[in-house]
Tab-separated table of C-alpha atoms (C1' of nucleotides) in Angstrom:
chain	number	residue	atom	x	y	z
C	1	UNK	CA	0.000	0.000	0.000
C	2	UNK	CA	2.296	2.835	1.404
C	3	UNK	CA	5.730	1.708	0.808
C	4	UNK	CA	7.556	4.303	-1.285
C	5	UNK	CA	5.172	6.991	0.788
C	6	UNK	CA	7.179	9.302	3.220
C	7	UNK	CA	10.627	8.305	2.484
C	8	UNK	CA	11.546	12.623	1.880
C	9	UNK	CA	9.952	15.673	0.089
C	10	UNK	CA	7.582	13.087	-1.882
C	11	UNK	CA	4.057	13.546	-0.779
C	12	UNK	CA	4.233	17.544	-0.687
C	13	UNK	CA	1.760	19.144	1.583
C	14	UNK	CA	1.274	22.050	-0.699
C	15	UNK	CA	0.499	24.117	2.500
C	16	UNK	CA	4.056	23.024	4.397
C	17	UNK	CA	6.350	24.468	1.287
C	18	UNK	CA	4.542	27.518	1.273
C	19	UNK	CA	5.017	27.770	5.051
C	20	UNK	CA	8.904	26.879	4.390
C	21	UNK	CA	9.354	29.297	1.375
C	22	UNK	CA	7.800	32.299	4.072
C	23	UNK	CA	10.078	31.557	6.932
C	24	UNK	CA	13.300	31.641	4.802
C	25	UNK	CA	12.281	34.324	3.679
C	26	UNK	CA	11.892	35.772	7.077
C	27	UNK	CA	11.140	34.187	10.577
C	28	UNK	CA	8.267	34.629	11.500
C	29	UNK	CA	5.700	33.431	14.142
C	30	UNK	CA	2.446	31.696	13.372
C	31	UNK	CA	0.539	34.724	14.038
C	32	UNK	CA	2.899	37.156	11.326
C	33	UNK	CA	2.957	33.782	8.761
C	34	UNK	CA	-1.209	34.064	8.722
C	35	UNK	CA	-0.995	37.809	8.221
C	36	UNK	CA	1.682	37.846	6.169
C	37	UNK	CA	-0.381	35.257	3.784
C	38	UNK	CA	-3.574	36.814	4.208
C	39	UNK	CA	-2.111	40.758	3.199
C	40	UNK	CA	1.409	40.863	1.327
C	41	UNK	CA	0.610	37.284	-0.044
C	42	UNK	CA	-2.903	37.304	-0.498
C	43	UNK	CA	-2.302	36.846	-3.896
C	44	UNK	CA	0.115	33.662	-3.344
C	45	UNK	CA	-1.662	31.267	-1.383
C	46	UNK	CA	-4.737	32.473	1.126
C	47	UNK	CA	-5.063	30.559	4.025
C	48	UNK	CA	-6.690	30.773	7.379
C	49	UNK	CA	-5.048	30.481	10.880
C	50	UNK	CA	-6.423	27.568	11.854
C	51	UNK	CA	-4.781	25.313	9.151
C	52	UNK	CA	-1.216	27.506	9.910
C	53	UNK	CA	-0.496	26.463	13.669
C	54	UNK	CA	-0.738	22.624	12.882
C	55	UNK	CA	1.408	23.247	9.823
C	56	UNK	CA	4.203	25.090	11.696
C	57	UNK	CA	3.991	22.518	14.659
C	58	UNK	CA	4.054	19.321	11.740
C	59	UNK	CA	7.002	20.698	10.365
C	60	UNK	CA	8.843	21.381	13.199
C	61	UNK	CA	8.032	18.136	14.338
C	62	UNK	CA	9.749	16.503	11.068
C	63	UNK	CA	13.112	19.176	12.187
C	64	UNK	CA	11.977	21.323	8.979
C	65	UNK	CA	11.862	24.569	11.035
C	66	UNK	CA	12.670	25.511	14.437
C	67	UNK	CA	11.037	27.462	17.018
C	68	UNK	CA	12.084	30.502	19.882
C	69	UNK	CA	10.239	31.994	21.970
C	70	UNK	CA	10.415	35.533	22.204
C	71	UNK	CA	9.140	37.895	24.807
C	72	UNK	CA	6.134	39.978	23.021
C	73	UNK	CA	7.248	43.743	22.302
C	74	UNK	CA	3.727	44.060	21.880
C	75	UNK	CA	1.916	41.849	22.574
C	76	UNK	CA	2.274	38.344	24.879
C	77	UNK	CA	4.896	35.786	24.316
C	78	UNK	CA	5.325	33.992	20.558
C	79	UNK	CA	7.083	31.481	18.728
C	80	UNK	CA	9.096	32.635	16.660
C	81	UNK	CA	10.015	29.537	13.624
C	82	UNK	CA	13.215	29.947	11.292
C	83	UNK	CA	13.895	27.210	8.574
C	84	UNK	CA	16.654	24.848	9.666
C	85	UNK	CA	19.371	23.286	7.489
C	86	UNK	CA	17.023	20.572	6.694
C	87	UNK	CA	14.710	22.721	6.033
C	88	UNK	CA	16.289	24.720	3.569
C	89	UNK	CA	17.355	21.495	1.729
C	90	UNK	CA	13.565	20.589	1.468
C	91	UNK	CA	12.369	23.801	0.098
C	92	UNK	CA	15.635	23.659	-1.654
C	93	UNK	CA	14.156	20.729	-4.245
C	94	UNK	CA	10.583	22.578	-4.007
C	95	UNK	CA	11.671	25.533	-5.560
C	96	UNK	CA	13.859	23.531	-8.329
C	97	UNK	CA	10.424	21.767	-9.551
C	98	UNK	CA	7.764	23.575	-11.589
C	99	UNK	CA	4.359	24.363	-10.296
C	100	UNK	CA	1.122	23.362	-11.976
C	101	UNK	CA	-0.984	26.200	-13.070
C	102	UNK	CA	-2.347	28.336	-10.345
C	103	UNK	CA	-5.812	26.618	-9.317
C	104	UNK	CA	-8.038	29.718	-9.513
C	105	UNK	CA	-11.714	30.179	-8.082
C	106	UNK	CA	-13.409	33.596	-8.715
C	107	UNK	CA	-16.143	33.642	-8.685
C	108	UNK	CA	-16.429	36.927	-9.706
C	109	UNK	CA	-15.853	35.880	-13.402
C	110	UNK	CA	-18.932	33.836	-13.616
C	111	UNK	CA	-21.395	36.518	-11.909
C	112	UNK	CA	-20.277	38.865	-14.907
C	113	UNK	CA	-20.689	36.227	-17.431
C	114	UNK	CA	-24.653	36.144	-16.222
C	115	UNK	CA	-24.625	39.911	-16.213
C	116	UNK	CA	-27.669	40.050	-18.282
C	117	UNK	CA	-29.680	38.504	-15.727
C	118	UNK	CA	-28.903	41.866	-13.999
C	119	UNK	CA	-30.275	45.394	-14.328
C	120	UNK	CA	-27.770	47.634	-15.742
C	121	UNK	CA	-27.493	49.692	-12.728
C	122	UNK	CA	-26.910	47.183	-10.385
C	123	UNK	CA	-24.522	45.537	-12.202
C	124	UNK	CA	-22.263	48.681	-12.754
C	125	UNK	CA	-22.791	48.994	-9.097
C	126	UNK	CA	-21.117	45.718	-8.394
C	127	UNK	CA	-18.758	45.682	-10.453
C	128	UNK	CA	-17.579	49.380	-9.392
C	129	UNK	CA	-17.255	47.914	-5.888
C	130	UNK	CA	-14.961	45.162	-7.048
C	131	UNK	CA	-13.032	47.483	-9.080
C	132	UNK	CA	-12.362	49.335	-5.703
C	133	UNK	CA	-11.393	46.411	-3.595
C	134	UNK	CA	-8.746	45.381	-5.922
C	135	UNK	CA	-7.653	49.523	-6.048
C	136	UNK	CA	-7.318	49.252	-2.614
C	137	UNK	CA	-5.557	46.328	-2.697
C	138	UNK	CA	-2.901	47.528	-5.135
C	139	UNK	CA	-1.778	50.937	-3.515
C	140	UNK	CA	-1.163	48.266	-0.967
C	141	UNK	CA	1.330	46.629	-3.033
C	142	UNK	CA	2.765	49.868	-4.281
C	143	UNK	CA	3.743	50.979	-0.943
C	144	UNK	CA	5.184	47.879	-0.356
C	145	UNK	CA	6.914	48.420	-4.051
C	146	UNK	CA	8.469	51.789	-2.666
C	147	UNK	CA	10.247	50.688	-0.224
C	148	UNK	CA	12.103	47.676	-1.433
C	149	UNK	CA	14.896	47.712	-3.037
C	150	UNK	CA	16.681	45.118	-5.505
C	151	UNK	CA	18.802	43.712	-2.785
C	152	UNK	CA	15.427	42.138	-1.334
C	153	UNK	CA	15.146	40.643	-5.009
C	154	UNK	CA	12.252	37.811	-3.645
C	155	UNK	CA	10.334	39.861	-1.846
C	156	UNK	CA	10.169	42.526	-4.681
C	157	UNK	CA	9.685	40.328	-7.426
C	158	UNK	CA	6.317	38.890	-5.377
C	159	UNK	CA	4.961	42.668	-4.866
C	160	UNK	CA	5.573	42.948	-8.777
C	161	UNK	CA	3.292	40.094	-9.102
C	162	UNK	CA	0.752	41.362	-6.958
C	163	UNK	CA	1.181	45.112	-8.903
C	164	UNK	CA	0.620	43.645	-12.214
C	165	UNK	CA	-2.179	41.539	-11.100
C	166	UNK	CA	-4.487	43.889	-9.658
C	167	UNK	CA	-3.355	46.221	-12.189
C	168	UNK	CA	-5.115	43.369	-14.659
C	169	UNK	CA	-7.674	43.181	-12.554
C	170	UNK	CA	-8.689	46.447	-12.420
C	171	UNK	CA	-8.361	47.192	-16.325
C	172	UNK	CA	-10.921	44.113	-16.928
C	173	UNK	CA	-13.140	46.071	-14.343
C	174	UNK	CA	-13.039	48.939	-16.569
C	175	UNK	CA	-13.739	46.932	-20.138
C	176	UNK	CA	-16.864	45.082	-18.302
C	177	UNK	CA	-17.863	48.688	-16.851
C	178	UNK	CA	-17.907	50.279	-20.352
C	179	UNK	CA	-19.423	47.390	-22.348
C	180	UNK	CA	-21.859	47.220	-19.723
C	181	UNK	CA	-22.868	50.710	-19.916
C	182	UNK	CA	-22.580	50.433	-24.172
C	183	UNK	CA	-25.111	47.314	-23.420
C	184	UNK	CA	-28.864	48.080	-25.010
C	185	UNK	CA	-31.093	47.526	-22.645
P	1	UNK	CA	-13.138	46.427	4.801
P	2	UNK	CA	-15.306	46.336	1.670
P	3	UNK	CA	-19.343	45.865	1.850
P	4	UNK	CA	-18.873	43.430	-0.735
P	5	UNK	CA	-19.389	40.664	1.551
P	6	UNK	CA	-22.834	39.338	1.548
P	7	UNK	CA	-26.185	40.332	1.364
P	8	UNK	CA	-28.494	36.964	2.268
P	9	UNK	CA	-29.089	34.596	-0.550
P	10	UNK	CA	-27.980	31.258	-1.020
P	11	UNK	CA	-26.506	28.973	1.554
P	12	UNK	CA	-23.296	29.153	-1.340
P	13	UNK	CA	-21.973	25.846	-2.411
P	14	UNK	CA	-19.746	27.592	-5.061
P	15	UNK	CA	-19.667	24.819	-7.166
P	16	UNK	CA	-23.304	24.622	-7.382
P	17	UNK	CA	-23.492	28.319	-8.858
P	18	UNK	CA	-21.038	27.848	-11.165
P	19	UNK	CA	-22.307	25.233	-13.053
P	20	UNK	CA	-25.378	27.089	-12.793
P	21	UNK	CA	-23.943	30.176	-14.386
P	22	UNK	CA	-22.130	27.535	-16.996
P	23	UNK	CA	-25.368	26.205	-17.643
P	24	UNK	CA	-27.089	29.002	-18.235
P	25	UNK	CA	-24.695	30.388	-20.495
P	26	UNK	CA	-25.033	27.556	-22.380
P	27	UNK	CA	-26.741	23.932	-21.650
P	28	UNK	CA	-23.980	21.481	-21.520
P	29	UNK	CA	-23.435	17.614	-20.406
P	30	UNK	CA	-21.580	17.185	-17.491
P	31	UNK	CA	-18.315	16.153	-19.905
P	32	UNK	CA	-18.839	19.267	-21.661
P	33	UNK	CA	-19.053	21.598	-18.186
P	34	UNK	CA	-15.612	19.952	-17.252
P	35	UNK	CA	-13.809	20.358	-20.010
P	36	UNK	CA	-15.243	23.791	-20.042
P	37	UNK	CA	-13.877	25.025	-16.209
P	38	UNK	CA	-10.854	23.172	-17.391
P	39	UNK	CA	-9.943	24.788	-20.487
P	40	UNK	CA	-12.101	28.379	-21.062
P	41	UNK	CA	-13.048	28.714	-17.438
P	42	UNK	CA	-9.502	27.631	-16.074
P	43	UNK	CA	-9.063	31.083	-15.140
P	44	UNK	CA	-12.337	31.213	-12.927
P	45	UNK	CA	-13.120	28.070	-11.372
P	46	UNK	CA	-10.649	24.611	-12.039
P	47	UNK	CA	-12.550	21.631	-10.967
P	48	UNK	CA	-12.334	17.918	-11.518
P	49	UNK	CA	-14.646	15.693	-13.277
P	50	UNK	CA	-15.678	13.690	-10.027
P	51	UNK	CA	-16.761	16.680	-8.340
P	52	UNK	CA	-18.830	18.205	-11.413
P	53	UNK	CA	-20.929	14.925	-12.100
P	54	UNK	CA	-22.080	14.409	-7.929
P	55	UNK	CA	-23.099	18.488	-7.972
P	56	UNK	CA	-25.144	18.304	-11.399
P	57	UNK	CA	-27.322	15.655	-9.877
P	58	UNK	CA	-27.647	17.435	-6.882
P	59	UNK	CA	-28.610	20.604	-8.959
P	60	UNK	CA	-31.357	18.531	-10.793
P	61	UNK	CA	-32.599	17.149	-7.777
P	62	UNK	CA	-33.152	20.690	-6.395
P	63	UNK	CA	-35.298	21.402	-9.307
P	64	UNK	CA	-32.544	23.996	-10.297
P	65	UNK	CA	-31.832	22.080	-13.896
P	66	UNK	CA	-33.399	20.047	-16.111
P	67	UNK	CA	-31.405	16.918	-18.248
P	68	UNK	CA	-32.852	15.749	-21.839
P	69	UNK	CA	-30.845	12.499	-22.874
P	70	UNK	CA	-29.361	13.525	-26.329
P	71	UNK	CA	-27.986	10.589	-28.546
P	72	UNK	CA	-24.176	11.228	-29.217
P	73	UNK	CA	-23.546	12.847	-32.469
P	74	UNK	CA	-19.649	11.493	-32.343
P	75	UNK	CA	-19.666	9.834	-28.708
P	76	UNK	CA	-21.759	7.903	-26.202
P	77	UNK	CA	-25.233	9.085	-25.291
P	78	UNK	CA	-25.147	11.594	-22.743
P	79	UNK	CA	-26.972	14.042	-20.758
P	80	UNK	CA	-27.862	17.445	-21.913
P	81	UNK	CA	-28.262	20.283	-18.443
P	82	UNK	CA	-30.238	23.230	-18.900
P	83	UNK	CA	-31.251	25.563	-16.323
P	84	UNK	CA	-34.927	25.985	-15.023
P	85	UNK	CA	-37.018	29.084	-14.400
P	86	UNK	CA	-36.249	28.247	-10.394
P	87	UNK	CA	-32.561	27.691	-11.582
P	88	UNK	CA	-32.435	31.302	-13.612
P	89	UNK	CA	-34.026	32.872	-9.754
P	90	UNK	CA	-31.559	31.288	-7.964
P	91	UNK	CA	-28.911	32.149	-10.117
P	92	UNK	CA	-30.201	35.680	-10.461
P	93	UNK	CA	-29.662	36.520	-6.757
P	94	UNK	CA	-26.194	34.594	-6.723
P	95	UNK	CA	-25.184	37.348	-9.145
P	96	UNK	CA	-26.932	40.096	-7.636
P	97	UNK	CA	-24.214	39.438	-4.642
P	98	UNK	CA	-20.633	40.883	-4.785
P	99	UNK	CA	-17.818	38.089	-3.943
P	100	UNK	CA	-15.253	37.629	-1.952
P	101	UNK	CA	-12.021	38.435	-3.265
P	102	UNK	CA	-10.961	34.988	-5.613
P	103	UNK	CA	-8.772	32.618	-3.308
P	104	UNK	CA	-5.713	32.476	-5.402
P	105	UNK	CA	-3.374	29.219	-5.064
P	106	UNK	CA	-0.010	29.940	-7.144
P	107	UNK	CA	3.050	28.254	-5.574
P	108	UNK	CA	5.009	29.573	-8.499
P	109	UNK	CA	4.782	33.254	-6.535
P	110	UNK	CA	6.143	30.908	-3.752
P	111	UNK	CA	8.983	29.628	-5.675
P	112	UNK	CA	10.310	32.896	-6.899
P	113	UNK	CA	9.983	33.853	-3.789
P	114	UNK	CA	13.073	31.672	-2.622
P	115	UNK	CA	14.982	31.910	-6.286
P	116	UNK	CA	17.939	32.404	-4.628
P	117	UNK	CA	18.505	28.925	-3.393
P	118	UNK	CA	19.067	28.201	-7.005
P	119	UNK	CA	21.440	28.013	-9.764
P	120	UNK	CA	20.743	31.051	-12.017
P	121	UNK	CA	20.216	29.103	-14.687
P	122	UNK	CA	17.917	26.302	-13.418
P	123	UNK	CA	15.887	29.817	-12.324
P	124	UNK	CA	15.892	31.266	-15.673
P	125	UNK	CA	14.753	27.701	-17.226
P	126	UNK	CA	12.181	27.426	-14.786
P	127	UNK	CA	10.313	31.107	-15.534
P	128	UNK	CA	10.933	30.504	-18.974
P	129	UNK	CA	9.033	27.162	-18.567
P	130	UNK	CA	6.278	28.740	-16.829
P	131	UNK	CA	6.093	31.612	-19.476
P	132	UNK	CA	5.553	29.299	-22.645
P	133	UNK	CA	2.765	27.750	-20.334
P	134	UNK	CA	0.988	31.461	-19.950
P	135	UNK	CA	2.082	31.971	-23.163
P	136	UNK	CA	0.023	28.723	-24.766
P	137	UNK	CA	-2.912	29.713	-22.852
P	138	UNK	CA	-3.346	33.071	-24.143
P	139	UNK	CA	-3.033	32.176	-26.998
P	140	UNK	CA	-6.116	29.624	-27.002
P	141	UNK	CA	-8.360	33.132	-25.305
P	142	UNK	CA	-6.715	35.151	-28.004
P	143	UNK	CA	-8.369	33.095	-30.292
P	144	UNK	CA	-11.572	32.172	-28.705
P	145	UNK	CA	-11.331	36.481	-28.643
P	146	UNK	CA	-11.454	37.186	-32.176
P	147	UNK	CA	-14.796	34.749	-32.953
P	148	UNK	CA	-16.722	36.433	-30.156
P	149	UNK	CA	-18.622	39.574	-30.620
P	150	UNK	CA	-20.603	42.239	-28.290
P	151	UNK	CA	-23.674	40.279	-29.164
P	152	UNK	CA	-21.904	37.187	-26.831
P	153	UNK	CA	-21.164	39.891	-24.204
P	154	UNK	CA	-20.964	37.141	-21.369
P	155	UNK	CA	-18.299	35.048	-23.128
P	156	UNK	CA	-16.504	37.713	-24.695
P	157	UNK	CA	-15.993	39.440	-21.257
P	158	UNK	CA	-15.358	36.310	-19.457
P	159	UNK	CA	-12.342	35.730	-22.734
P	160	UNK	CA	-11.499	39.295	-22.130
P	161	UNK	CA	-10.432	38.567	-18.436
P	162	UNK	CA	-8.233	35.285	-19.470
P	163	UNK	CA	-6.347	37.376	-21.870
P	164	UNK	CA	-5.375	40.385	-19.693
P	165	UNK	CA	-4.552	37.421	-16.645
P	166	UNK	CA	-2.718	35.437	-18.728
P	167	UNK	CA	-0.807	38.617	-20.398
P	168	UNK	CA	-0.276	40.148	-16.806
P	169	UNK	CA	1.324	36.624	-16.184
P	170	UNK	CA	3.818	36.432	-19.045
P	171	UNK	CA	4.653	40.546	-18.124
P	172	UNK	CA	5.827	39.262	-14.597
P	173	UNK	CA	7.614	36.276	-15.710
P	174	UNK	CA	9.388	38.695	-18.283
P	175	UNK	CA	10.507	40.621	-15.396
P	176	UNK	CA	11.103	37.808	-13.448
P	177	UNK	CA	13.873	36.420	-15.843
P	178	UNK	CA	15.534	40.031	-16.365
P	179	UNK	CA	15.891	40.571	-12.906
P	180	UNK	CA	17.365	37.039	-12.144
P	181	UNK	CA	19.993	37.618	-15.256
P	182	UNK	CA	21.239	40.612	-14.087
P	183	UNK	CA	21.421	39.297	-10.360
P	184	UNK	CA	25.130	39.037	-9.298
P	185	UNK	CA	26.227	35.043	-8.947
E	1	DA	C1'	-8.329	-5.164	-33.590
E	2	DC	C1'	-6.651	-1.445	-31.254
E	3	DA	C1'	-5.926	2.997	-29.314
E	4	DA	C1'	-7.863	7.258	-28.313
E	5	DT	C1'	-11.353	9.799	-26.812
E	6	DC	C1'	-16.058	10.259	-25.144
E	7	DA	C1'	-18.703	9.796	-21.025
E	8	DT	C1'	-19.936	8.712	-16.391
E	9	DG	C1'	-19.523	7.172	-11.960
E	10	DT	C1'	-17.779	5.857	-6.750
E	11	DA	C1'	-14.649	5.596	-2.621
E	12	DA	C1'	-10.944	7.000	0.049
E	13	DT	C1'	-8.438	10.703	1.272
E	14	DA	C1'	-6.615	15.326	1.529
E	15	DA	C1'	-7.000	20.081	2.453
E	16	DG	C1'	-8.865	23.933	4.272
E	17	DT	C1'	-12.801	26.641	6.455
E	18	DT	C1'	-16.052	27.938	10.103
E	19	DA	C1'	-17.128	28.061	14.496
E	20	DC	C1'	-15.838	27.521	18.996
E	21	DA	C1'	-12.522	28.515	22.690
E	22	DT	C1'	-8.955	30.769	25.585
E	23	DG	C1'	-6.135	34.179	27.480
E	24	DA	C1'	-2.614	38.110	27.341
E	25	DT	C1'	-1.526	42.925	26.340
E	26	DT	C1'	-2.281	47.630	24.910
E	27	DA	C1'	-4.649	51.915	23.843
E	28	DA	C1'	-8.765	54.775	24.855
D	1	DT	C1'	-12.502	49.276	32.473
D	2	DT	C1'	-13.512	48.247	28.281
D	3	DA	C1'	-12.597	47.386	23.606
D	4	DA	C1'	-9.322	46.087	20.305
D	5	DT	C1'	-5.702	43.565	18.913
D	6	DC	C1'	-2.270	40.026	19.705
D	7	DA	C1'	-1.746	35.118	19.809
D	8	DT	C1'	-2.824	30.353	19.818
D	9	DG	C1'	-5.426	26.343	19.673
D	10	DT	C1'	-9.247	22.363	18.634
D	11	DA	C1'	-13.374	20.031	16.478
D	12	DA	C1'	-16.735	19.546	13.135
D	13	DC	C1'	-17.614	20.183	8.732
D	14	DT	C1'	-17.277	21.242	3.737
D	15	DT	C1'	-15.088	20.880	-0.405
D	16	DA	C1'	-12.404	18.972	-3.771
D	17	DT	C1'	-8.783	15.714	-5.414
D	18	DT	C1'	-6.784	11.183	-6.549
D	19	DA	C1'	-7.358	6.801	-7.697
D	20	DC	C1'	-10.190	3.296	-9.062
D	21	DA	C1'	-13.775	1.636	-12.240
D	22	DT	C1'	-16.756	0.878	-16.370
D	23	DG	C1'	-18.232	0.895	-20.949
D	24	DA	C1'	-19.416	3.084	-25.652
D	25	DT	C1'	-17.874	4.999	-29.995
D	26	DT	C1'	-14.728	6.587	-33.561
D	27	DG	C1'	-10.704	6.671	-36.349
D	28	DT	C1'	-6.878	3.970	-38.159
DNA sequence: ACAATCATGTAATAAGTTACATGATTAA
DNA sequence: TTAATCATGTAACTTATTACATGATTGT
C-alpha cells in the first residue's frame, strides 16, 4: 500500500512548502505567517489560521523549522520559527520543480458572465465595488513596491506580481464597466 | 473592509453556482461543463470531473436544472443540463451578490519567492518554462477572442479577463527572468 | 483489432474553512 | 474598564482531489 510513501519531500503538503518558502524568507511566528499570507501574499496562497499552527507545529516536528520563543514587544509571548538546514534542503528541491498552473476560483468571473440577468445599474454597481477592492488592494502593493529595493530581489519580485495583477484586474473592471454601460437595454 | 461581503441569498456551495452560471450560459453535459472550467473557465473556477458529475445531480434534484438524454452525435449518449425558471431565480440573486475576493493558489509566486537557493540558470529555465505555459494559454483566449462579438457579451468578457490574466502573467515572468539575469552570482 | 477519446460514476483521502474557545496585552 | 488587537489552539464540517472503475464509440 504505502511503501515508497514518506521516504523525503515526496508527498508535498502544498500548504508546508509555502510555510517553508515564508520563513526563509523571514522568521516569523504563526501569528505574522497568517498575516503575512492573508495581506502581502494574499495573492500567493490564502489561508486561514487555523490550518497555519498545525502546519508550523508538523514541520517542526519533522526538524523542517525551528522554534524561539520571544518575549512579546507588543503583545504576549510567541514562537518565533526559522527554517533549519534541513529545512532549507527541502524547500531547496521545491523551488527547483515547476508548479502546476495556479488553481483559480473567482467567482467573480462567472457573476459577470450572467450579467444580463442583472439590471444595468446594479450591475455597474457591483462591479464598481470590485473594481475598488482590488484599487485598494494595489496601492497596498505599491507601498510595499516603494520601499524595497533590488537587494530584497524575492520579496520585490512577489509585490511585482501582486502590482501587475491587480493592475489586470482592475483594467478588466473597466472593459466590463464600459461594455456594460454600451449594453442596449 | 469592503461591503462586498454578503447580502443573504444562497446557503453558497460555489460549485453549485457555477455550473449554474455555466449552464445558463449555455446547456452542456456534465463532460462538456468539465472540459469547459478546465480549459475556457480555467481562469475562474478549475474543478475535476468527479466533483462536477455528484453536484449536477444534486442541482437537478433541487429542481434547479433540467437533463434531456441527447444521442451522441460522435460519442456515447449523454446528458444534456439546462437551467430551469427556479434555476435562472436562484442564479439571479447569486449574481446580484458581490464576492469575496478569488482565493488564489499559485506556488510559483512561492517559488520565486526563494529563487535564490538556485542556480541562475535552473531559475531562468524554470520562468521561462512557466512563461511558454501562460504563453500557450493566451493564446487559445486570443483566439476564442477574435470569434466572439458584443452580441456574446458574457463570453466575450469572461475571454477578455483570461487574456489580460494570462498577459499580466507572461509581463511578470518577463521581469522575473531580467531581474534574475542581471542578479550578481 | 486497437488505441484514443467520449462519457460517467464511486470511494478514500486530503486540504482547508467555520465556528468555537482561551487568554494576554495595549490603547482609549 | 472596556474594547481592540495580539496570539494560539481544537473540532466539526465542507469541499475537492486522486485513484479506481466501467463501458461506448470513432478513427486507423
Amino acid at each position: 500500500m504505502s511503501d515508497l510513501k514518506e521516504a523525503k519531500a515526496s508527498k508535498a503538503k502544498p500548504l508546508k512548502n509555502v510555510l517553508l518558502a515564508g520563513l526563509y524568507n523571514q522568521p516569523r511566528s504563526g501569528y505574522e505567517m497568517t498575516k503575512w499570507l492573508q495581506m502581502a501574499g494574499q495573492h500567493c496562497w490564502s489561508v486561514e489560521h487555523s490550518s497555519v499552527y498545525p502546519a508550523l507545529r508538523e514541520l517542526e516536528k519533522d526538524g523542517l523549522i525551528k522554534s524561539e520563543r520571544a518575549p512579546g514587544t507588543r503583545g504576549p509571548e510567541r514562537s518565533i520559527y526559522s527554517v533549519t538546514d534541513a529545512g532549507r534542503e527541502e524547500l531547496t528541491a521545491w523551488v527547483a520543480n515547476g508548479s502546476p498552473r495556479p488553481a483559480i476560483k473567482d467567482e467573480q468571473i462567472l457573476r459577470v458572465l450572467c450579467f444580463d440577468l442583472l439590471p444595468r445599474e446594479t450591475a455597474l454597481q457591483q462591479i464598481r465595488a470590485v473594481r475598488a477592492d482590488h484599487q485598494a488592494q494595489l496601492e497596498f502593493f505599491l507601498e510595499r513596491q516603494a520601499v524595497l529595493t533590488e537587494h530584497q530581489l524575492g520579496p520585490l519580485l512577489v509585490t511585482r506580481r501582486g502590482v501587475l495583477a491587480e493592475q489586470a484586474y482592475i483594467a478588466w473592471c473597466d472593459e466590463v464597466a464600459e461594455m456594460i454601460a454600451r449594453r442596449p437595454t
